[in-house]
Coordinates of C-alpha atoms and ligand atoms in Angstrom, one line a residue:
Chain C
M1 CA -6.0 -8.9 -14.7
K2 CA -6.8 -6.4 -11.7
K3 CA -7.8 -9.5 -8.8
I4 CA -3.6 -10.0 -10.0
V5 CA -3.0 -6.4 -9.3
K6 CA -5.6 -7.1 -5.6
Y7 CA -2.7 -9.8 -4.9
I8 CA 0.6 -7.8 -6.2
M9 CA 0.1 -5.2 -3.6
T10 CA -1.3 -6.1 -0.5
D11 CA 2.2 -8.1 -1.2
I12 CA 4.4 -5.4 -1.7
L13 CA 2.3 -3.0 0.9
R14 CA 2.7 -5.7 3.8
S15 CA 6.6 -5.7 3.5
R16 CA 8.5 -4.7 5.8
I17 CA 11.4 -3.2 3.4
M18 CA 8.0 -1.2 1.5
I19 CA 6.9 0.3 5.5
I20 CA 10.5 1.2 6.2
Y21 CA 11.3 3.0 3.3
T22 CA 7.8 4.9 3.1
I23 CA 9.3 5.8 6.6
V24 CA 12.4 7.8 5.9
L25 CA 11.1 9.7 3.0
L26 CA 8.5 10.9 5.4
A27 CA 11.4 11.7 8.6
T28 CA 13.4 12.7 5.9
S29 CA 11.2 15.2 4.5
F30 CA 9.7 17.1 7.8
T31 CA 13.5 17.5 9.6
L32 CA 14.4 19.2 6.0
F33 CA 10.9 21.4 5.8
S34 CA 11.9 22.2 9.3
L35 CA 15.5 22.8 9.0
E36 CA 15.3 25.2 6.3
D37 CA 13.5 28.5 7.6
N38 CA 13.0 29.2 3.5
A39 CA 10.5 26.7 2.2
N40 CA 12.8 26.8 -1.4
K41 CA 15.8 25.3 0.0
G42 CA 14.3 23.0 1.9
L43 CA 12.5 21.5 -1.3
L44 CA 16.0 22.8 -3.0
S45 CA 17.3 19.2 -1.0
L46 CA 14.4 17.3 -0.8
L47 CA 14.8 16.8 -5.1
N48 CA 18.5 16.6 -4.0
I49 CA 17.1 13.3 -2.6
I50 CA 14.6 12.4 -4.7
L51 CA 16.7 12.3 -7.5
I52 CA 18.9 9.9 -6.2
I53 CA 16.9 7.9 -3.9
V54 CA 13.4 7.2 -6.0
P55 CA 15.3 5.2 -9.1
L56 CA 17.9 3.8 -6.9
F57 CA 14.7 2.6 -4.6
S58 CA 12.1 2.1 -7.2
L59 CA 14.5 0.1 -9.1
L60 CA 15.8 -2.5 -6.8
F61 CA 12.7 -3.0 -5.3
S62 CA 11.3 -3.8 -8.6
T63 CA 14.1 -6.0 -10.3
I64 CA 14.6 -7.5 -6.6
Y65 CA 10.3 -8.2 -6.7
I66 CA 10.6 -10.0 -10.2
Y67 CA 12.7 -12.2 -9.3
N68 CA 11.7 -13.2 -5.8
S69 CA 8.4 -13.5 -7.3
A70 CA 9.3 -16.1 -10.2
E71 CA 7.1 -18.8 -8.7
F72 CA 3.9 -16.6 -8.2
I73 CA 5.0 -16.0 -12.3
E74 CA 5.1 -20.4 -13.5
L75 CA 2.5 -20.0 -11.7
L76 CA 0.2 -17.9 -13.1
V77 CA 1.2 -18.9 -16.2
S78 CA 0.0 -22.3 -16.6
Q79 CA -3.7 -20.9 -15.6
P80 CA -6.1 -19.6 -17.9
L81 CA -4.5 -15.9 -17.4
Q82 CA -3.5 -13.7 -20.3
R83 CA 0.5 -13.7 -20.5
K84 CA 0.7 -9.4 -21.1
S85 CA -1.8 -8.5 -18.1
I86 CA 0.4 -11.3 -15.9
W87 CA 3.0 -9.0 -17.0
Q88 CA 1.2 -5.4 -16.7
S89 CA -0.3 -6.6 -13.5
F90 CA 2.3 -6.8 -12.2
S91 CA 4.0 -3.7 -13.7
I92 CA 1.1 -2.1 -12.5
G93 CA 1.1 -3.8 -8.8
L94 CA 4.2 -2.4 -8.7
A95 CA 3.9 1.3 -9.5
I96 CA 1.3 1.8 -7.7
S97 CA 3.1 0.7 -4.3
L98 CA 5.5 2.2 -5.3
S99 CA 3.5 6.2 -5.8
L100 CA 2.2 5.4 -3.1
A101 CA 5.0 5.3 -0.4
F102 CA 6.2 8.4 -2.3
I103 CA 2.7 10.4 -2.1
I104 CA 2.8 9.5 1.5
G105 CA 6.7 9.6 2.4
I106 CA 7.4 13.3 0.8
G107 CA 4.1 14.2 -1.5
L108 CA 1.9 14.5 1.6
P109 CA 5.0 16.9 3.7
V110 CA 5.4 18.3 -0.1
L111 CA 2.4 20.1 -0.2
I112 CA 1.4 20.3 3.6
F113 CA 4.8 23.2 4.1
Q114 CA 5.6 23.9 -1.0
F115 CA 1.3 24.1 -0.6
N116 CA 1.8 25.7 -4.6
T117 CA 2.4 24.7 -8.0
I118 CA 7.1 23.9 -7.4
G119 CA 4.9 21.0 -4.8
L120 CA 3.0 19.8 -7.5
I121 CA 5.7 19.7 -10.0
L122 CA 8.1 18.7 -7.1
I123 CA 5.1 15.3 -6.6
I124 CA 4.4 14.4 -10.6
V125 CA 7.7 14.0 -11.1
G126 CA 8.9 12.1 -8.6
T127 CA 6.1 9.8 -8.6
L128 CA 7.1 9.5 -13.0
L129 CA 10.5 9.3 -11.9
G130 CA 9.8 6.3 -9.5
I131 CA 7.2 4.5 -12.0
I132 CA 9.8 5.1 -14.7
F133 CA 12.2 2.7 -13.7
V134 CA 10.4 0.3 -12.6
A135 CA 9.0 0.3 -16.1
I136 CA 13.1 -0.3 -16.7
A137 CA 13.8 -2.4 -13.6
L138 CA 11.4 -4.7 -15.2
W139 CA 13.1 -4.7 -18.3
A140 CA 16.3 -5.6 -16.9
A141 CA 14.7 -8.8 -15.3
V142 CA 12.7 -9.5 -17.5
Q143 CA 15.8 -10.1 -20.6
I144 CA 18.0 -11.8 -17.5
R145 CA 17.9 -14.7 -15.5
D146 CA 20.2 -14.7 -12.8
K147 CA 19.2 -13.0 -10.0
A148 CA 22.2 -11.7 -9.0
K149 CA 23.4 -10.3 -12.7
G150 CA 20.1 -9.0 -12.9
I151 CA 20.0 -7.3 -9.4
G152 CA 24.0 -6.1 -11.0
M153 CA 22.0 -4.6 -13.7
A154 CA 20.3 -2.3 -11.2
I155 CA 22.6 -1.1 -10.3
L156 CA 24.5 -0.6 -13.2
L157 CA 21.0 1.3 -15.0
W158 CA 21.2 3.6 -11.8
M159 CA 24.6 4.5 -12.3
Y160 CA 24.5 5.2 -15.7
F161 CA 21.6 7.0 -15.4
S162 CA 22.0 8.8 -12.2
L163 CA 26.7 9.1 -13.1
L164 CA 28.0 8.1 -15.7
F165 CA 25.7 10.5 -17.5
D166 CA 26.3 13.8 -16.5
G167 CA 29.8 12.8 -16.6
F168 CA 28.8 11.9 -20.5
V169 CA 27.3 15.1 -21.2
L170 CA 30.1 17.5 -19.3
F171 CA 32.7 15.2 -21.2
L172 CA 30.6 16.4 -25.1
L173 CA 30.5 20.1 -23.2
F174 CA 33.9 19.8 -23.0
Q175 CA 35.0 18.6 -26.6
F176 CA 32.2 21.2 -28.5
A177 CA 33.2 24.5 -26.0
D178 CA 33.4 26.0 -29.6
Y179 CA 29.2 25.5 -30.5
P180 CA 26.2 27.0 -29.6
L181 CA 25.3 23.0 -27.4
E182 CA 22.6 25.0 -25.6
K183 CA 19.6 24.0 -27.9
P184 CA 20.9 20.5 -28.7
M185 CA 21.1 20.7 -24.4
I186 CA 16.7 20.9 -24.2
L187 CA 17.5 17.1 -27.1
V188 CA 19.7 16.2 -24.4
S189 CA 18.2 15.9 -21.3
A190 CA 16.0 13.7 -22.6
L191 CA 17.7 10.7 -22.1
N192 CA 18.5 11.0 -19.1
P193 CA 15.0 11.0 -16.6
I194 CA 16.4 11.5 -14.1
D195 CA 18.5 14.8 -15.9
L196 CA 14.9 15.3 -17.0
G197 CA 13.3 15.7 -13.9
R198 CA 16.0 18.1 -12.0
V199 CA 15.4 20.1 -15.0
L200 CA 12.1 20.6 -15.0
I201 CA 11.7 21.3 -10.5
L202 CA 15.1 24.0 -10.4
L203 CA 12.9 25.3 -13.2
Q204 CA 10.5 26.7 -11.6
L205 CA 12.6 26.6 -8.7
D206 CA 13.8 30.1 -10.1
I207 CA 17.0 29.1 -10.0
S208 CA 17.4 28.6 -13.4
A209 CA 19.4 32.4 -13.0
M210 CA 22.1 30.8 -11.5
M211 CA 22.6 28.4 -14.4
G212 CA 23.8 30.9 -17.2
Y213 CA 23.2 31.0 -20.4
T214 CA 22.1 27.3 -20.8
G215 CA 19.2 28.2 -18.3
A216 CA 18.0 30.6 -20.7
I217 CA 17.5 29.1 -23.6
F218 CA 16.4 26.2 -20.8
K219 CA 13.6 28.2 -19.2
D220 CA 12.5 29.4 -23.1
F221 CA 12.0 26.0 -24.3
F222 CA 10.8 24.6 -21.2
G223 CA 8.6 27.3 -18.8
T224 CA 6.1 27.3 -21.7
K225 CA 3.2 25.6 -21.1
L226 CA 4.0 23.7 -24.9
G227 CA 7.8 23.0 -23.3
L228 CA 6.5 21.6 -20.2
S229 CA 4.2 18.9 -22.4
I230 CA 6.7 18.1 -23.4
A231 CA 8.7 17.7 -21.6
F232 CA 6.1 15.8 -19.4
I233 CA 5.3 12.9 -22.9
T234 CA 8.7 12.6 -22.2
L235 CA 8.6 11.4 -18.8
L236 CA 6.0 9.3 -19.8
V237 CA 7.6 7.4 -23.3
W238 CA 10.2 6.6 -20.9
V239 CA 7.4 4.9 -18.7
L240 CA 6.0 3.5 -22.2
I241 CA 9.0 1.8 -24.0
P242 CA 10.2 0.0 -21.5
L243 CA 7.0 -1.6 -20.7
Y244 CA 6.6 -2.3 -24.3
F245 CA 9.6 -3.8 -24.6
S246 CA 9.1 -5.7 -21.6
T247 CA 6.3 -7.6 -21.8
R248 CA 7.2 -8.0 -25.4
K249 CA 10.2 -10.2 -24.0
F250 CA 7.9 -11.9 -21.9
I251 CA 5.3 -13.1 -23.8
R252 CA 8.1 -15.1 -25.4
K253 CA 10.1 -16.4 -22.3
D254 CA 9.6 -19.6 -21.9
L255 CA 9.0 -20.5 -18.7
Chain I
M1 CA -8.2 -32.5 -28.7
I2 CA -4.6 -32.2 -28.4
I3 CA -2.5 -32.0 -31.9
A4 CA 1.3 -30.7 -31.6
N5 CA 2.2 -30.6 -35.8
N6 CA 6.5 -31.0 -35.3
V7 CA 7.2 -29.0 -32.7
T8 CA 10.3 -28.4 -32.1
K9 CA 12.2 -26.1 -29.3
N10 CA 15.8 -25.4 -28.7
Y11 CA 17.7 -24.6 -26.0
G12 CA 20.7 -22.4 -27.4
K13 CA 22.3 -25.2 -29.5
L14 CA 20.4 -28.7 -27.6
I15 CA 17.4 -29.5 -29.1
A16 CA 15.3 -30.7 -26.6
L17 CA 11.9 -31.3 -29.0
D18 CA 12.5 -32.6 -32.5
N19 CA 10.3 -32.2 -34.6
V20 CA 7.4 -33.5 -32.4
S21 CA 3.4 -34.2 -33.5
V22 CA 1.2 -36.1 -31.3
N23 CA -2.6 -37.2 -31.6
C24 CA -4.0 -36.9 -27.6
K25 CA -7.9 -37.4 -27.7
K26 CA -10.6 -36.8 -25.5
G27 CA -11.0 -41.1 -23.1
E28 CA -7.6 -42.0 -23.6
C29 CA -4.9 -41.8 -21.1
I30 CA -1.6 -42.1 -22.1
I31 CA 1.5 -42.3 -20.6
L32 CA 5.0 -40.8 -22.1
I33 CA 8.1 -42.1 -21.2
G34 CA 11.6 -41.7 -21.7
P35 CA 14.8 -41.1 -20.5
N36 CA 15.1 -38.5 -18.1
G37 CA 16.4 -35.0 -20.0
S38 CA 14.3 -36.2 -23.6
G39 CA 11.9 -33.8 -23.5
K40 CA 8.7 -34.9 -21.6
T41 CA 7.9 -31.7 -19.2
T42 CA 9.0 -29.8 -21.9
L43 CA 5.7 -31.3 -24.4
I44 CA 4.2 -30.6 -21.0
K45 CA 4.9 -27.0 -21.0
C46 CA 4.8 -26.7 -25.0
I47 CA 0.9 -27.5 -24.4
L48 CA 0.6 -25.3 -21.5
G49 CA 2.0 -22.6 -23.9
M50 CA 5.0 -21.7 -20.8
A51 CA 7.5 -22.5 -23.0
I52 CA 7.5 -21.6 -26.3
P53 CA 8.4 -23.0 -29.3
D54 CA 10.7 -22.7 -31.4
S55 CA 9.2 -24.4 -34.8
G56 CA 5.4 -26.0 -36.0
F57 CA 1.8 -26.1 -33.8
I58 CA -0.2 -27.3 -31.0
T59 CA -3.8 -26.5 -31.6
F60 CA -6.5 -27.7 -29.0
N61 CA -9.8 -28.1 -29.6
N62 CA -9.0 -27.2 -33.2
N63 CA -7.3 -23.7 -31.9
N64 CA -3.7 -23.3 -32.0
I65 CA -3.3 -22.4 -28.9
S66 CA -1.0 -19.5 -30.1
K67 CA -2.0 -16.6 -29.1
D68 CA -5.4 -18.5 -27.0
W69 CA -4.5 -18.9 -23.3
A70 CA -8.6 -19.2 -22.3
Y71 CA -8.4 -23.1 -23.8
R72 CA -6.0 -23.3 -20.2
A73 CA -9.4 -23.5 -18.4
A74 CA -10.1 -26.4 -19.6
I75 CA -5.8 -28.4 -18.3
G76 CA -5.4 -29.1 -15.1
Y77 CA -2.3 -29.2 -14.8
M78 CA 0.0 -30.8 -11.8
P79 CA 3.8 -29.9 -12.9
Q80 CA 7.0 -31.7 -11.8
I81 CA 7.8 -29.6 -8.9
G82 CA 5.6 -27.6 -8.4
K83 CA 6.7 -23.9 -7.4
Y84 CA 4.1 -21.4 -4.9
P85 CA 4.7 -18.1 -3.5
E86 CA 6.6 -19.5 0.4
H87 CA 4.8 -16.9 2.4
M88 CA 1.3 -18.3 1.6
T89 CA -0.1 -20.4 2.8
I90 CA -1.7 -23.5 1.5
G91 CA -5.8 -22.2 2.6
Q92 CA -4.4 -19.3 0.8
V93 CA -3.4 -20.7 -2.0
L94 CA -6.4 -22.3 -3.4
T95 CA -8.2 -19.7 -2.0
M96 CA -6.4 -17.7 -5.2
M97 CA -7.1 -20.0 -7.3
K98 CA -10.3 -20.0 -6.6
D99 CA -10.6 -16.0 -6.9
I100 CA -8.7 -16.4 -9.7
R101 CA -10.4 -19.2 -12.3
N102 CA -13.4 -17.4 -10.9
T103 CA -15.6 -21.1 -12.2
E104 CA -19.5 -20.7 -11.7
K105 CA -18.8 -24.8 -12.3
P106 CA -18.3 -27.3 -9.0
L107 CA -15.3 -28.3 -7.4
D108 CA -13.9 -30.4 -7.5
E109 CA -12.6 -31.1 -3.7
D110 CA -12.3 -35.5 -3.4
L111 CA -8.5 -34.8 -3.1
I112 CA -8.4 -31.9 -0.3
K113 CA -10.2 -34.3 1.8
S114 CA -8.2 -37.8 1.2
F115 CA -5.2 -36.0 1.8
K116 CA -6.4 -34.8 5.1
L117 CA -4.9 -31.0 3.1
D118 CA -7.5 -29.3 4.7
G119 CA -6.5 -29.4 8.4
L120 CA -3.8 -27.8 6.8
L121 CA -4.4 -24.4 5.6
N122 CA -2.1 -22.6 7.2
K123 CA 1.4 -24.3 6.8
R124 CA 3.2 -22.0 4.4
M125 CA 4.0 -23.4 1.3
G126 CA 7.8 -22.7 2.2
T127 CA 7.8 -25.1 5.0
L128 CA 6.3 -27.6 3.0
S129 CA 7.7 -31.6 2.2
G130 CA 8.4 -32.4 -0.6
G131 CA 5.5 -34.6 -0.4
T132 CA 2.7 -32.8 0.5
T133 CA 3.6 -29.7 -1.5
Q134 CA 2.6 -32.3 -4.9
K135 CA -0.3 -33.5 -3.0
V136 CA -0.8 -30.0 -3.5
S137 CA -0.5 -29.4 -6.9
A138 CA -2.1 -32.3 -7.4
A139 CA -5.1 -30.7 -5.5
L140 CA -5.3 -27.7 -7.9
A141 CA -4.5 -30.0 -10.7
F142 CA -7.7 -31.7 -10.1
L143 CA -10.1 -28.6 -7.8
F144 CA -11.5 -27.0 -11.2
N145 CA -12.7 -31.0 -13.2
P146 CA -11.0 -29.7 -16.4
A147 CA -11.6 -31.6 -19.5
V148 CA -8.0 -32.9 -19.8
L149 CA -5.3 -33.8 -16.8
I150 CA -1.4 -33.8 -17.2
L151 CA 0.6 -35.0 -14.7
D152 CA 4.2 -34.7 -14.4
E153 CA 5.9 -37.4 -12.5
P154 CA 2.7 -37.1 -10.2
T155 CA 3.7 -40.1 -8.1
A156 CA 7.3 -38.7 -7.6
G157 CA 7.4 -38.1 -4.2
L158 CA 3.9 -39.5 -2.8
D159 CA 4.3 -42.0 0.0
P160 CA 1.9 -45.7 -1.0
I161 CA -1.1 -44.6 0.0
A162 CA -0.8 -40.6 -1.0
S163 CA 0.8 -42.4 -4.4
E164 CA -2.7 -45.5 -4.2
I165 CA -5.1 -42.7 -3.5
L166 CA -4.1 -40.3 -6.3
K167 CA -3.8 -43.1 -8.9
E168 CA -7.8 -43.9 -7.8
K169 CA -8.4 -40.5 -8.5
I170 CA -7.3 -40.4 -12.0
L171 CA -8.7 -43.5 -12.8
A172 CA -11.5 -42.3 -11.8
E173 CA -11.3 -39.5 -14.1
K174 CA -10.6 -41.6 -16.3
D175 CA -14.2 -43.2 -16.1
N176 CA -15.4 -39.9 -16.2
G177 CA -14.1 -39.8 -19.9
K178 CA -11.1 -36.8 -19.8
L179 CA -7.8 -37.5 -21.7
I180 CA -4.8 -37.9 -18.8
L181 CA -0.9 -37.3 -20.4
V182 CA 0.6 -38.1 -18.2
T183 CA 4.7 -38.9 -17.9
S184 CA 6.0 -41.4 -15.2
H185 CA 9.5 -43.0 -14.2
I186 CA 7.9 -46.5 -12.5
L187 CA 5.0 -47.8 -14.8
S188 CA 4.4 -50.4 -12.8
D189 CA 2.7 -47.4 -11.3
L190 CA 0.2 -47.1 -13.9
D191 CA -0.3 -50.3 -15.5
D192 CA -4.4 -50.6 -15.3
L193 CA -5.0 -46.9 -16.2
V194 CA -3.7 -46.7 -19.3
T195 CA -4.1 -46.6 -23.5
E196 CA -1.2 -45.1 -24.7
V197 CA 1.7 -44.6 -24.8
I198 CA 4.5 -42.5 -25.8
Y199 CA 8.3 -43.5 -26.4
M200 CA 10.4 -39.9 -26.7
Q201 CA 13.8 -40.0 -26.8
E202 CA 17.1 -36.9 -26.8
G203 CA 14.0 -34.6 -28.0
K204 CA 12.5 -37.0 -30.0
L205 CA 9.3 -38.7 -30.5
C206 CA 10.1 -42.7 -31.0
F207 CA 6.7 -44.3 -31.0
H208 CA 3.1 -43.5 -29.9
Q209 CA 1.2 -46.7 -30.6
S210 CA -2.2 -48.0 -28.2
I211 CA -1.1 -49.9 -25.4
D212 CA -3.8 -53.3 -26.5
K213 CA -1.0 -53.7 -29.5
L214 CA 1.7 -53.6 -27.8
R215 CA 0.7 -56.1 -25.5
D216 CA -0.1 -58.2 -28.7
E217 CA 3.3 -57.8 -30.8
T218 CA 5.3 -57.9 -27.9
G219 CA 3.6 -60.6 -26.4
E220 CA 3.8 -59.5 -23.1
E221 CA 1.2 -58.6 -20.0
K222 CA 2.7 -55.9 -18.0
L223 CA 4.0 -52.7 -19.4
A224 CA 7.7 -52.5 -18.6
K225 CA 8.2 -55.2 -19.5
A226 CA 6.6 -54.9 -23.3
I227 CA 8.3 -51.8 -23.7
A228 CA 12.0 -52.7 -22.7
R229 CA 11.3 -55.7 -25.6
V230 CA 10.1 -52.9 -28.1
M231 CA 13.8 -51.1 -27.0
L232 CA 15.6 -53.7 -27.2
E233 CA 13.9 -54.6 -30.8
K234 CA 14.3 -51.2 -31.8
A235 CA 18.9 -51.3 -30.9
N236 CA 18.9 -54.9 -32.8
Ligands
LIG1 N1 14.9 -23.5 -18.5 C1 15.3 -25.2 -19.6 N2 16.3 -24.0 -20.6 C2 17.7 -24.9 -20.5 N3 17.7 -26.1 -21.1 C3 16.2 -26.8 -20.4 C4 15.7 -26.6 -19.8 N4 14.5 -27.5 -19.6 C5 15.3 -28.1 -19.9 N5 16.2 -28.0 -21.0 C6 17.1 -28.9 -21.1 O1 16.1 -30.0 -22.2 C7 15.9 -31.0 -22.0 C8 14.9 -31.4 -21.6 O2 13.9 -31.4 -21.0 P1 12.8 -31.7 -20.1 O3 13.3 -31.3 -18.4 O4 11.8 -31.8 -20.4 O5 13.5 -33.4 -20.0 P2 12.2 -34.6 -19.1 O6 12.3 -35.9 -20.6 O7 10.6 -34.1 -18.3 O8 13.6 -35.3 -18.5 P3 12.8 -36.2 -16.6 O9 11.7 -37.4 -16.6 O10 14.6 -36.3 -16.0 O11 11.8 -35.3 -15.7 C9 17.1 -31.4 -21.6 O12 18.2 -31.2 -21.7 C10 17.3 -30.2 -20.0 O13 18.5 -30.4 -19.8
LIG2 MG1 10.1 -33.8 -16.7

């Protein structure tokens, strides 16, 4: 398994797109931090980029990588290797490579300009989000045979998590405006890793006051050690569930 | 050595394998024949665990393969259409396969030499001609000295010289007591190798017979003629 991870990682890290992605992240974060006089503001702008770009790039890159590796996967499956470990090698290879790009592109500048709890949480959340969307992409890629459809599905999933879900939540809030929905909202935010990531970081930035009563409730929950741990465990679950289902599918897939 | 028990495989509505049972023993050289789309490649893929049967099971040395993967170390497989990462060179593919297999056993690099692949090590897989890709597939199938060779249309796409080299190699391995399972549409190619014939049609196994018996029954010396005669008899 280590060997396959090694082959996959050298393959990915050599790819031009990956290098460009890292450099763009790096340039963006340095620009943002040097433009804003207040490092907190820089972090906030960076947060918005992370929440949009990282999931999108993870999803698209991983989906396309899996489709382009069809030959490699077929070759590996005919060898004395366990299917489970082949699939996990692809997951791990993609996850490590994308995390590496993120940690160099965003983590490094954040550590230089914002070496504190907020900065660290931002790095952890961003890395986890990247990995979550690798897992989601792998699940889409193993379910759908056709490459064009698979990439379309990846884009749809991204739209769902970054746009549609929020619209759906707003709709619910308006429909049930008469009911106290603040507490259930905590649960709802767990249904979307991007939202959960946003909440975690915004609360650290101490601008939750701007979010009104809901913000206060969120702060009460996620501000505690227990709440924070539950949030991170939820993010981990977002990695494990898609990974579990895609592995199960891959083991039974005809090649 | 390889036993398939009532293996059925569906692709959607299409029945690619219909209740197929075969028994392949050590030392045999079995030719698997049948029209296009009769399920030969599908049967091979099921044996290799690349396609999963819907019902029935396959054993390799009396172990069910459905939960096993290590048995593939004993199989050399030459696919009908070899698919390799396009950006890798021949040399990188060979190195990677050796690395993955990681065996202590001596390697069999005969075909690499006789196909002169060692002069092409820096060529990318994506730029190879169809026949050269076939040569790489063949070289890989024999490389690890496997006890079983499964060759899907091995001579299709090879020039006469390469084809002859490969047949010599198959013969040599057969004499080493290996089990060889090969599909081919060009029956004359394998006349002097084959010991058993399996004929498939529309996913069903029509017959499985030893070549001697087939020759006796039909009175034909040539494999192609013998099979044509059997098919005629069946049709009547
Ligand atoms: N992955 C797949 N998805 C759907 N149908 C498939 C798939 N693989 C094979 N089939 C179908 O299964 C049937 C058997 O195919 P198979 O490749 O086993 O035939 P074959 O005997 O090897 O033919 P040929 O002589 O052309 O190589 C065909 O009708 C084929 O279209
Ligand atoms: Mg075939």
